[in-house]
Coordinates of C-alpha atoms in Angstrom, one line a residue:
X1 CA 119.8 75.3 99.4
X2 CA 118.2 78.7 98.8
X3 CA 114.8 78.7 97.0
X4 CA 114.9 80.0 93.5
X5 CA 112.9 83.2 93.1
X6 CA 110.9 83.3 89.8
X7 CA 111.5 86.1 87.3
X8 CA 109.2 88.9 88.3
X9 CA 106.2 89.7 86.1
X10 CA 106.6 93.3 87.1
X11 CA 110.3 93.9 87.6
X12 CA 110.1 97.7 87.9
X13 CA 107.8 100.6 87.4
X14 CA 109.0 101.1 83.8
X15 CA 107.3 97.7 83.1
X16 CA 103.9 98.1 81.5
X17 CA 102.6 95.5 84.0
X18 CA 103.4 97.9 86.8
X19 CA 100.9 100.3 85.2
X20 CA 98.3 97.6 84.5
X21 CA 98.1 96.5 88.2
X22 CA 97.1 99.9 89.7
X23 CA 94.8 100.4 86.7
X24 CA 93.1 97.1 87.4
X25 CA 92.8 98.0 91.1
X26 CA 91.3 101.4 90.3
X27 CA 88.9 99.9 87.8
X28 CA 87.9 97.2 90.3
X29 CA 87.3 99.8 93.0
X30 CA 85.3 102.1 90.7
X31 CA 83.1 99.2 89.5
X32 CA 82.5 97.9 93.0
X33 CA 81.6 101.4 94.3
X34 CA 79.2 101.9 91.4
X35 CA 77.6 98.5 91.8
X36 CA 78.7 97.7 88.2
X37 CA 79.6 94.3 86.9
X38 CA 83.3 94.1 88.0
X39 CA 84.6 91.4 85.7
X40 CA 82.9 93.0 82.7
X41 CA 84.7 96.3 83.5
X42 CA 88.0 94.5 84.1
X43 CA 87.6 92.7 80.8
X44 CA 87.1 96.0 79.0
X45 CA 90.2 97.4 80.6
X46 CA 92.4 94.3 80.1
X47 CA 91.3 92.9 76.7
X48 CA 93.0 95.6 74.5
X49 CA 96.3 94.6 76.2
X50 CA 95.6 90.9 75.5
X51 CA 95.0 90.4 79.2
X52 CA 91.3 89.4 79.1
X53 CA 92.1 86.2 81.0
X54 CA 93.3 88.4 83.9
X55 CA 89.8 89.8 84.6
X56 CA 88.6 86.9 86.9
X57 CA 92.1 86.6 88.4
X58 CA 92.2 90.3 89.4
X59 CA 88.6 90.2 90.6
X60 CA 89.4 87.3 93.0
X61 CA 92.8 88.7 93.9
X62 CA 91.4 92.1 94.9
X63 CA 88.5 90.7 96.7
X64 CA 90.8 88.5 98.8
X65 CA 93.3 91.3 99.3
X66 CA 90.5 93.5 100.7
X67 CA 89.3 90.7 103.0
X68 CA 92.8 90.0 104.2
X69 CA 93.3 93.7 105.0
X70 CA 90.0 93.9 106.8
X71 CA 89.1 97.2 105.1
X72 CA 88.3 98.7 101.8
X73 CA 91.1 99.0 99.3
X74 CA 92.2 102.5 98.6
X75 CA 92.8 103.4 95.0
X76 CA 95.4 106.1 94.0
X77 CA 94.8 109.3 92.2
X78 CA 96.3 110.0 88.8
X79 CA 100.0 109.1 88.8
X80 CA 100.3 108.8 92.5
X81 CA 100.0 105.2 93.8
X82 CA 98.2 104.5 97.0
X83 CA 99.8 102.5 99.7
X84 CA 97.5 99.6 98.8
X85 CA 98.6 99.8 95.2
X86 CA 102.3 99.8 96.2
X87 CA 101.7 96.8 98.5
X88 CA 99.9 94.9 95.8
X89 CA 102.8 95.6 93.3
X90 CA 105.1 94.2 96.0
X91 CA 103.0 91.1 96.5
X92 CA 102.9 90.5 92.8
X93 CA 106.7 91.2 92.6
X94 CA 107.4 88.4 95.0
X95 CA 107.2 89.9 98.5
X96 CA 104.6 87.2 99.5
X97 CA 101.6 87.5 101.7
X98 CA 103.8 87.2 104.8
X99 CA 105.4 90.6 103.9
X100 CA 102.1 92.5 104.2
X101 CA 100.2 93.8 107.1
X102 CA 97.0 91.8 107.1
X103 CA 94.1 91.5 109.5
X104 CA 93.6 87.9 108.5
X105 CA 96.6 85.6 108.7
X106 CA 94.6 82.3 108.4
X107 CA 92.5 80.9 105.7
X108 CA 91.9 84.2 103.8
X109 CA 95.7 84.9 103.8
X110 CA 96.3 81.4 102.4
X111 CA 93.7 82.0 99.7
X112 CA 95.3 85.4 99.0
X113 CA 98.7 83.8 98.6
X114 CA 97.2 81.4 96.0
X115 CA 95.5 84.2 94.2
X116 CA 98.8 86.2 94.1
X117 CA 100.7 83.2 92.7
X118 CA 98.0 82.6 90.1
X119 CA 97.9 86.2 89.0
X120 CA 101.7 86.3 88.8
X121 CA 101.6 83.3 86.4
X122 CA 98.9 84.9 84.3
X123 CA 100.7 88.3 84.3
X124 CA 103.9 86.6 83.1
X125 CA 102.1 84.8 80.3
X126 CA 100.3 87.9 79.1
X127 CA 103.2 90.3 79.7
X128 CA 104.1 90.6 76.0
X129 CA 100.6 92.1 75.3
X130 CA 100.9 95.0 77.7
X131 CA 103.4 97.2 75.7
X132 CA 101.9 100.6 74.9
X133 CA 98.2 99.6 75.2
X134 CA 95.8 102.2 76.4
X135 CA 94.0 101.3 79.6
X136 CA 90.4 102.6 79.5
X137 CA 88.0 101.9 82.3

């Protein structure tokens, strides 16, 4: 029997969640680079879209994603998505950690897989709040 694939929280790039994910990665990267409080910046970004509960989830997810890659995450510029943003969207869309190219395939990858699943659940729950909201950071 084939496993059922859950409904994607970010089915395609027209979905506001597909805009929110790269925005969260970019906000996280900018805050980390500036030595600013990351969760506070993420909260400011996500709260107007009724996604404040996603701030700690994205912080953990992105920290584990970076650890699993074994290098700094690369944020995209303007409308162009970076390879890291595209892979993150794929992970959250159901590709799973096994589909990525990670330096760590052990404990960190297992924790990343858990963080991906948790973030997917929270994205799906908050999805109704994303429509048309501005994403300042």
